[in-house]
PDB file of C-alpha atoms and ligand atoms in Angstrom:
ATOM      1  CA  UNK A   1     -36.100  36.364 -34.993  1.00  0.00           C
ATOM      2  CA  UNK A   2     -34.062  36.583 -31.471  1.00  0.00           C
ATOM      3  CA  UNK A   3     -35.893  39.834 -30.363  1.00  0.00           C
ATOM      4  CA  UNK A   4     -39.071  38.318 -31.638  1.00  0.00           C
ATOM      5  CA  UNK A   5     -38.650  35.457 -29.438  1.00  0.00           C
ATOM      6  CA  UNK A   6     -37.251  37.883 -26.501  1.00  0.00           C
ATOM      7  CA  UNK A   7     -40.423  40.266 -26.898  1.00  0.00           C
ATOM      8  CA  UNK A   8     -42.533  36.659 -26.544  1.00  0.00           C
ATOM      9  CA  UNK A   9     -40.966  36.285 -23.341  1.00  0.00           C
ATOM     10  CA  UNK A  10     -41.660  39.101 -21.820  1.00  0.00           C
ATOM     11  CA  UNK A  11     -45.151  39.474 -22.749  1.00  0.00           C
ATOM     12  CA  UNK A  12     -45.391  36.185 -20.992  1.00  0.00           C
ATOM     13  CA  UNK A  13     -43.883  37.108 -17.923  1.00  0.00           C
ATOM     14  CA  UNK A  14     -45.528  40.731 -17.880  1.00  0.00           C
ATOM     15  CA  UNK A  15     -48.889  39.405 -18.404  1.00  0.00           C
ATOM     16  CA  UNK A  16     -48.495  35.956 -16.624  1.00  0.00           C
ATOM     17  CA  UNK A  17     -49.277  33.930 -19.272  1.00  0.00           C
ATOM     18  CA  UNK A  18     -47.373  30.725 -19.667  1.00  0.00           C
ATOM     19  CA  UNK A  19     -45.498  30.575 -22.865  1.00  0.00           C
ATOM     20  CA  UNK A  20     -46.798  27.058 -23.674  1.00  0.00           C
ATOM     21  CA  UNK A  21     -50.400  28.842 -23.939  1.00  0.00           C
ATOM     22  CA  UNK A  22     -49.163  31.141 -26.694  1.00  0.00           C
ATOM     23  CA  UNK A  23     -51.280  30.644 -30.026  1.00  0.00           C
ATOM     24  CA  UNK A  24     -49.732  27.769 -32.160  1.00  0.00           C
ATOM     25  CA  UNK A  25     -49.421  29.819 -35.170  1.00  0.00           C
ATOM     26  CA  UNK A  26     -47.167  32.056 -33.068  1.00  0.00           C
ATOM     27  CA  UNK A  27     -44.927  29.575 -31.878  1.00  0.00           C
ATOM     28  CA  UNK A  28     -44.223  27.986 -34.979  1.00  0.00           C
ATOM     29  CA  UNK A  29     -42.860  31.225 -36.105  1.00  0.00           C
ATOM     30  CA  UNK A  30     -39.861  30.713 -33.569  1.00  0.00           C
ATOM     31  CA  UNK A  31     -36.512  29.119 -34.767  1.00  0.00           C
ATOM     32  CA  UNK A  32     -33.764  27.916 -32.771  1.00  0.00           C
ATOM     33  CA  UNK A  33     -30.570  26.968 -33.938  1.00  0.00           C
ATOM     34  CA  UNK A  34     -29.395  23.133 -34.266  1.00  0.00           C
ATOM     35  CA  UNK A  35     -26.567  21.860 -32.226  1.00  0.00           C
ATOM     36  CA  UNK A  36     -23.354  22.013 -34.149  1.00  0.00           C
ATOM     37  CA  UNK A  37     -22.403  18.602 -35.382  1.00  0.00           C
ATOM     38  CA  UNK A  38     -20.083  16.653 -33.322  1.00  0.00           C
ATOM     39  CA  UNK A  39     -16.493  16.393 -34.272  1.00  0.00           C
ATOM     40  CA  UNK A  40     -13.992  14.196 -32.905  1.00  0.00           C
ATOM     41  CA  UNK A  41     -11.736  17.201 -31.338  1.00  0.00           C
ATOM     42  CA  UNK A  42     -14.961  18.411 -29.672  1.00  0.00           C
ATOM     43  CA  UNK A  43     -14.435  15.579 -26.983  1.00  0.00           C
ATOM     44  CA  UNK A  44     -10.712  15.626 -26.839  1.00  0.00           C
ATOM     45  CA  UNK A  45      -8.005  17.497 -24.702  1.00  0.00           C
ATOM     46  CA  UNK A  46      -4.687  17.563 -24.702  1.00  0.00           C
ATOM     47  CA  UNK A  47      -3.466  19.377 -21.764  1.00  0.00           C
ATOM     48  CA  UNK A  48      -2.029  19.004 -19.026  1.00  0.00           C
ATOM     49  CA  UNK A  49       0.054  15.906 -20.402  1.00  0.00           C
ATOM     50  CA  UNK A  50       0.719  13.193 -17.651  1.00  0.00           C
ATOM     51  CA  UNK A  51       4.397  13.315 -16.398  1.00  0.00           C
ATOM     52  CA  UNK A  52       6.367  10.643 -17.756  1.00  0.00           C
ATOM     53  CA  UNK A  53       7.397   7.666 -15.355  1.00  0.00           C
ATOM     54  CA  UNK A  54      10.080   4.857 -16.175  1.00  0.00           C
ATOM     55  CA  UNK A  55       8.495   1.796 -14.996  1.00  0.00           C
ATOM     56  CA  UNK A  56      10.466  -0.959 -13.242  1.00  0.00           C
ATOM     57  CA  UNK A  57      10.918  -4.494 -14.020  1.00  0.00           C
ATOM     58  CA  UNK A  58       7.660  -6.357 -13.723  1.00  0.00           C
ATOM     59  CA  UNK A  59       9.374  -9.714 -13.134  1.00  0.00           C
ATOM     60  CA  UNK A  60      11.170  -8.281 -10.189  1.00  0.00           C
ATOM     61  CA  UNK A  61       8.623  -5.565  -9.088  1.00  0.00           C
ATOM     62  CA  UNK A  62      11.470  -2.803  -8.883  1.00  0.00           C
ATOM     63  CA  UNK A  63      10.179   0.437  -8.236  1.00  0.00           C
ATOM     64  CA  UNK A  64       8.954   2.912 -11.065  1.00  0.00           C
ATOM     65  CA  UNK A  65      11.023   6.210 -11.026  1.00  0.00           C
ATOM     66  CA  UNK A  66       8.870   8.272  -9.106  1.00  0.00           C
ATOM     67  CA  UNK A  67       8.319   5.840  -5.957  1.00  0.00           C
ATOM     68  CA  UNK A  68       9.806   6.556  -2.666  1.00  0.00           C
ATOM     69  CA  UNK A  69      11.922   3.596  -2.192  1.00  0.00           C
ATOM     70  CA  UNK A  70      11.329   2.347   1.669  1.00  0.00           C
ATOM     71  CA  UNK A  71      13.398  -0.452   1.981  1.00  0.00           C
ATOM     72  CA  UNK A  72      16.029  -1.676  -0.724  1.00  0.00           C
ATOM     73  CA  UNK A  73      17.684  -4.450   1.101  1.00  0.00           C
ATOM     74  CA  UNK A  74      20.327  -2.516   2.508  1.00  0.00           C
ATOM     75  CA  UNK A  75      18.947  -0.208   5.521  1.00  0.00           C
ATOM     76  CA  UNK A  76      15.990   0.809   7.595  1.00  0.00           C
ATOM     77  CA  UNK A  77      16.963   4.628   7.547  1.00  0.00           C
ATOM     78  CA  UNK A  78      13.242   5.289   6.233  1.00  0.00           C
ATOM     79  CA  UNK A  79      11.870   3.532   9.493  1.00  0.00           C
ATOM     80  CA  UNK A  80      11.540   4.250  13.249  1.00  0.00           C
ATOM     81  CA  UNK A  81      10.326   2.038  16.140  1.00  0.00           C
ATOM     82  CA  UNK A  82       7.238   4.237  17.739  1.00  0.00           C
ATOM     83  CA  UNK A  83       8.408   4.750  21.752  1.00  0.00           C
ATOM     84  CA  UNK A  84      12.029   3.810  20.878  1.00  0.00           C
ATOM     85  CA  UNK A  85      13.638   5.798  17.976  1.00  0.00           C
ATOM     86  CA  UNK A  86      15.808   3.643  15.749  1.00  0.00           C
ATOM     87  CA  UNK A  87      13.913   0.606  13.899  1.00  0.00           C
ATOM     88  CA  UNK A  88      15.697  -2.440  15.305  1.00  0.00           C
ATOM     89  CA  UNK A  89      14.357  -5.419  12.884  1.00  0.00           C
ATOM     90  CA  UNK A  90      17.217  -7.439  11.516  1.00  0.00           C
ATOM     91  CA  UNK A  91      18.381  -6.517   8.125  1.00  0.00           C
ATOM     92  CA  UNK A  92      20.227  -9.268   6.347  1.00  0.00           C
ATOM     93  CA  UNK A  93      21.155 -10.882   3.070  1.00  0.00           C
ATOM     94  CA  UNK A  94      18.763  -7.850   1.459  1.00  0.00           C
ATOM     95  CA  UNK A  95      15.734  -8.673   3.670  1.00  0.00           C
ATOM     96  CA  UNK A  96      14.618  -7.333   6.691  1.00  0.00           C
ATOM     97  CA  UNK A  97      13.474  -9.953   9.561  1.00  0.00           C
ATOM     98  CA  UNK A  98      10.922  -8.690  12.221  1.00  0.00           C
ATOM     99  CA  UNK A  99      12.531  -8.618  15.931  1.00  0.00           C
ATOM    100  CA  UNK A 100      10.102  -9.856  18.194  1.00  0.00           C
ATOM    101  CA  UNK A 101      12.293  -8.365  20.690  1.00  0.00           C
ATOM    102  CA  UNK A 102      11.701  -4.909  19.594  1.00  0.00           C
ATOM    103  CA  UNK A 103       8.350  -3.311  18.507  1.00  0.00           C
ATOM    104  CA  UNK A 104       6.478  -2.317  14.977  1.00  0.00           C
ATOM    105  CA  UNK A 105       8.387  -0.325  12.858  1.00  0.00           C
ATOM    106  CA  UNK A 106       7.033   2.644  11.055  1.00  0.00           C
ATOM    107  CA  UNK A 107       7.989   5.414   8.256  1.00  0.00           C
ATOM    108  CA  UNK A 108       9.342   8.621   9.506  1.00  0.00           C
ATOM    109  CA  UNK A 109       7.481  10.110   6.452  1.00  0.00           C
ATOM    110  CA  UNK A 110       3.758  10.396   6.508  1.00  0.00           C
ATOM    111  CA  UNK A 111       1.566   9.528   3.931  1.00  0.00           C
ATOM    112  CA  UNK A 112      -2.071  10.015   2.476  1.00  0.00           C
ATOM    113  CA  UNK A 113      -3.560   8.404  -0.415  1.00  0.00           C
ATOM    114  CA  UNK A 114      -0.947   6.014  -1.819  1.00  0.00           C
ATOM    115  CA  UNK A 115       0.197   2.990  -3.982  1.00  0.00           C
ATOM    116  CA  UNK A 116       2.324   0.708  -2.073  1.00  0.00           C
ATOM    117  CA  UNK A 117       4.587  -2.485  -3.128  1.00  0.00           C
ATOM    118  CA  UNK A 118       6.129  -4.949  -0.627  1.00  0.00           C
ATOM    119  CA  UNK A 119       7.096  -8.118  -0.204  1.00  0.00           C
ATOM    120  CA  UNK A 120       6.966 -10.814   2.576  1.00  0.00           C
ATOM    121  CA  UNK A 121       7.670 -14.355   3.214  1.00  0.00           C
ATOM    122  CA  UNK A 122       7.076 -16.598   6.026  1.00  0.00           C
ATOM    123  CA  UNK A 123       9.849 -19.080   7.386  1.00  0.00           C
ATOM    124  CA  UNK A 124       9.521 -22.465   5.731  1.00  0.00           C
ATOM    125  CA  UNK A 125       9.182 -24.294   8.906  1.00  0.00           C
ATOM    126  CA  UNK A 126       7.027 -22.290  10.687  1.00  0.00           C
ATOM    127  CA  UNK A 127       4.557 -23.697  13.285  1.00  0.00           C
ATOM    128  CA  UNK A 128       1.445 -22.360  14.909  1.00  0.00           C
ATOM    129  CA  UNK A 129      -2.107 -21.944  13.674  1.00  0.00           C
ATOM    130  CA  UNK A 130      -4.811 -19.573  13.298  1.00  0.00           C
ATOM    131  CA  UNK A 131      -3.574 -16.104  14.385  1.00  0.00           C
ATOM    132  CA  UNK A 132      -0.286 -17.352  15.823  1.00  0.00           C
ATOM    133  CA  UNK A 133       1.225 -18.402  12.583  1.00  0.00           C
ATOM    134  CA  UNK A 134       3.371 -15.661  10.844  1.00  0.00           C
ATOM    135  CA  UNK A 135       1.130 -12.738  11.829  1.00  0.00           C
ATOM    136  CA  UNK A 136       2.203  -9.209  10.884  1.00  0.00           C
ATOM    137  CA  UNK A 137       0.425  -6.412   9.287  1.00  0.00           C
ATOM    138  CA  UNK A 138       0.809  -3.217   7.267  1.00  0.00           C
ATOM    139  CA  UNK A 139      -1.031  -0.737   9.285  1.00  0.00           C
ATOM    140  CA  UNK A 140      -2.219   2.415   7.078  1.00  0.00           C
ATOM    141  CA  UNK A 141      -1.890   5.909   8.457  1.00  0.00           C
ATOM    142  CA  UNK A 142      -1.399   4.164  11.671  1.00  0.00           C
ATOM    143  CA  UNK A 143      -4.733   2.981  12.149  1.00  0.00           C
ATOM    144  CA  UNK A 144      -5.961   0.800   9.239  1.00  0.00           C
ATOM    145  CA  UNK A 145      -4.508  -2.409   9.407  1.00  0.00           C
ATOM    146  CA  UNK A 146      -4.496  -5.007   6.207  1.00  0.00           C
ATOM    147  CA  UNK A 147      -3.612  -8.181   7.644  1.00  0.00           C
ATOM    148  CA  UNK A 148      -0.293 -10.353   7.071  1.00  0.00           C
ATOM    149  CA  UNK A 149      -0.915 -13.974   8.203  1.00  0.00           C
ATOM    150  CA  UNK A 150       0.297 -17.341   6.908  1.00  0.00           C
ATOM    151  CA  UNK A 151      -3.010 -18.848   5.836  1.00  0.00           C
ATOM    152  CA  UNK A 152      -1.198 -21.488   3.192  1.00  0.00           C
ATOM    153  CA  UNK A 153      -3.399 -24.484   4.991  1.00  0.00           C
ATOM    154  CA  UNK A 154      -4.240 -22.443   8.021  1.00  0.00           C
ATOM    155  CA  UNK A 155      -7.464 -21.396   8.783  1.00  0.00           C
ATOM    156  CA  UNK A 156      -8.460 -18.716  10.851  1.00  0.00           C
ATOM    157  CA  UNK A 157     -11.541 -16.134  11.404  1.00  0.00           C
ATOM    158  CA  UNK A 158     -11.820 -15.003   7.972  1.00  0.00           C
ATOM    159  CA  UNK A 159     -12.140 -11.218   8.771  1.00  0.00           C
ATOM    160  CA  UNK A 160      -9.067 -11.604  10.005  1.00  0.00           C
ATOM    161  CA  UNK A 161      -7.125 -13.830   7.684  1.00  0.00           C
ATOM    162  CA  UNK A 162      -4.502 -12.800   5.395  1.00  0.00           C
ATOM    163  CA  UNK A 163      -5.495  -9.470   2.980  1.00  0.00           C
ATOM    164  CA  UNK A 164      -8.315  -8.809   5.436  1.00  0.00           C
ATOM    165  CA  UNK A 165      -9.174  -5.572   6.260  1.00  0.00           C
ATOM    166  CA  UNK A 166      -8.777  -6.616   9.970  1.00  0.00           C
ATOM    167  CA  UNK A 167     -11.654  -7.430  11.677  1.00  0.00           C
ATOM    168  CA  UNK A 168     -13.890  -5.808   8.736  1.00  0.00           C
ATOM    169  CA  UNK A 169     -13.617  -7.646   5.658  1.00  0.00           C
ATOM    170  CA  UNK A 170     -12.391 -10.815   4.240  1.00  0.00           C
ATOM    171  CA  UNK A 171     -10.409 -11.043   1.139  1.00  0.00           C
ATOM    172  CA  UNK A 172     -12.456 -12.152  -1.863  1.00  0.00           C
ATOM    173  CA  UNK A 173      -9.780 -15.134  -2.249  1.00  0.00           C
ATOM    174  CA  UNK A 174      -7.177 -17.011  -0.587  1.00  0.00           C
ATOM    175  CA  UNK A 175      -4.048 -16.361  -2.850  1.00  0.00           C
ATOM    176  CA  UNK A 176      -1.213 -17.226  -0.229  1.00  0.00           C
ATOM    177  CA  UNK A 177       2.099 -18.581  -1.324  1.00  0.00           C
ATOM    178  CA  UNK A 178       3.525 -21.633   0.589  1.00  0.00           C
ATOM    179  CA  UNK A 179       5.608 -20.635   3.707  1.00  0.00           C
ATOM    180  CA  UNK A 180       9.302 -20.251   2.480  1.00  0.00           C
ATOM    181  CA  UNK A 181       7.812 -18.268  -0.735  1.00  0.00           C
ATOM    182  CA  UNK A 182       7.445 -14.839  -1.153  1.00  0.00           C
ATOM    183  CA  UNK A 183       4.328 -13.133  -1.315  1.00  0.00           C
ATOM    184  CA  UNK A 184       3.491  -9.516  -2.748  1.00  0.00           C
ATOM    185  CA  UNK A 185       1.294  -7.086  -1.726  1.00  0.00           C
ATOM    186  CA  UNK A 186       0.029  -4.196  -3.970  1.00  0.00           C
ATOM    187  CA  UNK A 187      -2.265  -1.615  -1.729  1.00  0.00           C
ATOM    188  CA  UNK A 188      -3.845   1.590  -3.434  1.00  0.00           C
ATOM    189  CA  UNK A 189      -5.128   3.235  -0.598  1.00  0.00           C
ATOM    190  CA  UNK A 190      -7.545   6.467  -0.922  1.00  0.00           C
ATOM    191  CA  UNK A 191      -7.279   8.422   2.386  1.00  0.00           C
ATOM    192  CA  UNK A 192     -10.412   9.676   4.045  1.00  0.00           C
ATOM    193  CA  UNK A 193     -12.284  13.048   3.994  1.00  0.00           C
ATOM    194  CA  UNK A 194     -13.734  14.277   7.291  1.00  0.00           C
ATOM    195  CA  UNK A 195     -16.922  16.586   7.934  1.00  0.00           C
ATOM    196  CA  UNK A 196     -16.943  18.941  10.531  1.00  0.00           C
ATOM    197  CA  UNK A 197     -18.494  16.503  13.096  1.00  0.00           C
ATOM    198  CA  UNK A 198     -15.337  14.196  12.822  1.00  0.00           C
ATOM    199  CA  UNK A 199     -17.502  11.567  10.761  1.00  0.00           C
ATOM    200  CA  UNK A 200     -16.279  10.593   7.504  1.00  0.00           C
ATOM    201  CA  UNK A 201     -17.463  12.301   4.496  1.00  0.00           C
ATOM    202  CA  UNK A 202     -15.658  10.194   2.096  1.00  0.00           C
ATOM    203  CA  UNK A 203     -14.583   7.033   3.965  1.00  0.00           C
ATOM    204  CA  UNK A 204     -11.218   5.668   3.388  1.00  0.00           C
ATOM    205  CA  UNK A 205     -10.968   2.806   0.708  1.00  0.00           C
ATOM    206  CA  UNK A 206      -8.538   0.014  -0.174  1.00  0.00           C
ATOM    207  CA  UNK A 207      -7.743  -2.094  -2.776  1.00  0.00           C
ATOM    208  CA  UNK A 208      -5.084  -4.991  -2.260  1.00  0.00           C
ATOM    209  CA  UNK A 209      -4.126  -7.296  -4.940  1.00  0.00           C
ATOM    210  CA  UNK A 210      -2.216 -10.640  -3.184  1.00  0.00           C
ATOM    211  CA  UNK A 211       0.227 -11.832  -5.671  1.00  0.00           C
ATOM    212  CA  UNK A 212      -1.419 -10.077  -8.431  1.00  0.00           C
ATOM    213  CA  UNK A 213      -4.833 -11.377  -7.474  1.00  0.00           C
ATOM    214  CA  UNK A 214      -7.213  -9.028  -6.555  1.00  0.00           C
ATOM    215  CA  UNK A 215      -8.578  -9.442  -3.019  1.00  0.00           C
ATOM    216  CA  UNK A 216      -9.979  -6.246  -1.953  1.00  0.00           C
ATOM    217  CA  UNK A 217     -11.588  -3.949  -4.660  1.00  0.00           C
ATOM    218  CA  UNK A 218     -12.134  -0.541  -3.353  1.00  0.00           C
ATOM    219  CA  UNK A 219     -13.348  -1.888  -0.177  1.00  0.00           C
ATOM    220  CA  UNK A 220     -14.485   0.452   2.293  1.00  0.00           C
ATOM    221  CA  UNK A 221     -12.556   0.592   5.559  1.00  0.00           C
ATOM    222  CA  UNK A 222     -15.363   1.353   8.386  1.00  0.00           C
ATOM    223  CA  UNK A 223     -12.694   2.822  11.098  1.00  0.00           C
ATOM    224  CA  UNK A 224      -9.708   2.210  13.149  1.00  0.00           C
ATOM    225  CA  UNK A 225      -9.327  -1.845  12.759  1.00  0.00           C
ATOM    226  CA  UNK A 226      -9.529  -2.947  16.344  1.00  0.00           C
ATOM    227  CA  UNK A 227      -8.287  -6.446  18.108  1.00  0.00           C
ATOM    228  CA  UNK A 228     -11.493  -5.995  20.571  1.00  0.00           C
ATOM    229  CA  UNK A 229     -14.424  -4.119  19.544  1.00  0.00           C
ATOM    230  CA  UNK A 230     -16.027  -2.516  16.709  1.00  0.00           C
ATOM    231  CA  UNK A 231     -14.265   0.116  14.125  1.00  0.00           C
ATOM    232  CA  UNK A 232     -13.681   3.572  15.802  1.00  0.00           C
ATOM    233  CA  UNK A 233     -13.761   6.614  13.732  1.00  0.00           C
ATOM    234  CA  UNK A 234     -11.723   9.951  14.548  1.00  0.00           C
ATOM    235  CA  UNK A 235     -10.448  12.551  12.522  1.00  0.00           C
ATOM    236  CA  UNK A 236      -6.707  12.607  11.163  1.00  0.00           C
ATOM    237  CA  UNK A 237      -4.484  13.627   8.664  1.00  0.00           C
ATOM    238  CA  UNK A 238      -1.674  11.999   6.725  1.00  0.00           C
ATOM    239  CA  UNK A 239      -0.073   9.261   8.895  1.00  0.00           C
ATOM    240  CA  UNK A 240       2.942   6.560   8.838  1.00  0.00           C
ATOM    241  CA  UNK A 241       2.787   3.180   7.298  1.00  0.00           C
ATOM    242  CA  UNK A 242       3.370   0.918   9.973  1.00  0.00           C
ATOM    243  CA  UNK A 243       4.611  -2.652   9.714  1.00  0.00           C
ATOM    244  CA  UNK A 244       3.366  -4.958  12.653  1.00  0.00           C
ATOM    245  CA  UNK A 245       5.654  -6.926  15.010  1.00  0.00           C
ATOM    246  CA  UNK A 246       3.036  -9.315  16.517  1.00  0.00           C
ATOM    247  CA  UNK A 247       3.743 -10.808  19.768  1.00  0.00           C
ATOM    248  CA  UNK A 248       2.592 -14.661  18.458  1.00  0.00           C
ATOM    249  CA  UNK A 249       5.308 -17.463  19.212  1.00  0.00           C
ATOM    250  CA  UNK A 250       5.569 -18.287  15.798  1.00  0.00           C
ATOM    251  CA  UNK A 251       8.852 -17.659  13.614  1.00  0.00           C
ATOM    252  CA  UNK A 252       9.341 -14.261  12.460  1.00  0.00           C
ATOM    253  CA  UNK A 253       8.609 -13.265   8.954  1.00  0.00           C
ATOM    254  CA  UNK A 254      10.597 -11.026   6.745  1.00  0.00           C
ATOM    255  CA  UNK A 255       9.863  -8.347   4.139  1.00  0.00           C
ATOM    256  CA  UNK A 256      11.637  -6.942   1.026  1.00  0.00           C
ATOM    257  CA  UNK A 257      11.492  -4.745  -1.716  1.00  0.00           C
ATOM    258  CA  UNK A 258       9.190  -1.950  -0.083  1.00  0.00           C
ATOM    259  CA  UNK A 259       8.296   1.407  -1.895  1.00  0.00           C
ATOM    260  CA  UNK A 260       5.450   3.766  -2.083  1.00  0.00           C
ATOM    261  CA  UNK A 261       3.910   5.905  -4.823  1.00  0.00           C
ATOM    262  CA  UNK A 262       1.760   9.056  -3.308  1.00  0.00           C
ATOM    263  CA  UNK A 263      -1.360   9.558  -5.230  1.00  0.00           C
TER     264      UNK A 263
HETATM  265 MG1   MG B 301      -1.756  -8.502  11.943  1.00  0.00          MG
END
């Protein structure tokens, strides 16, 4: 039957006659195998098995076994201060407080896509309003800021409020805890891929959980987060995670329990 089928096809090509014009009787003689009936195993695969990771304590947000611990309450050995060298923020009582006489700090290591956990708190007696109240930020790959700001009963422009992609996308909701309490960020970041002309083939994307509430869900980052002007796109590779020292006059905020997993 296979031979007959091939002959028919060959004849159709040679003569320029489409197979669909063959006499009905001839077409009926062709037989084709039925697809094999599906079995469960046909849509299952077993390798590679995902590696085993021991999760941290979800009540304390401790790092899972494959995380890089960036700050465990002891020192800033994983960090540096751009333009200065040693990170000069103040480590005390298992936390690190921004040093407003110093600059930003950033990781010594560069990262592409990642899952980042960090916790931050503004002083209970913080004062100030709008952007001048506990301003800091997580600046991904040295150019894309997820805003940190005390927006507990404090309004500002929404695309610059807490958990916004700064000057781009507001958070879905305001999940702030009150001053003096600890806020938790879990940030899942997908690094961009660039075309040869320097524009994004795949733009960077970010998902942010603020106190376990999804406030950015696979949000496209349009470019660098500019204070003045609009996002700029320029090719880059992996980069550090930077924490912002903002020059606003309000009391300095603190961080603790910072860890990252490369994706
Ligand atoms: Mg900021």
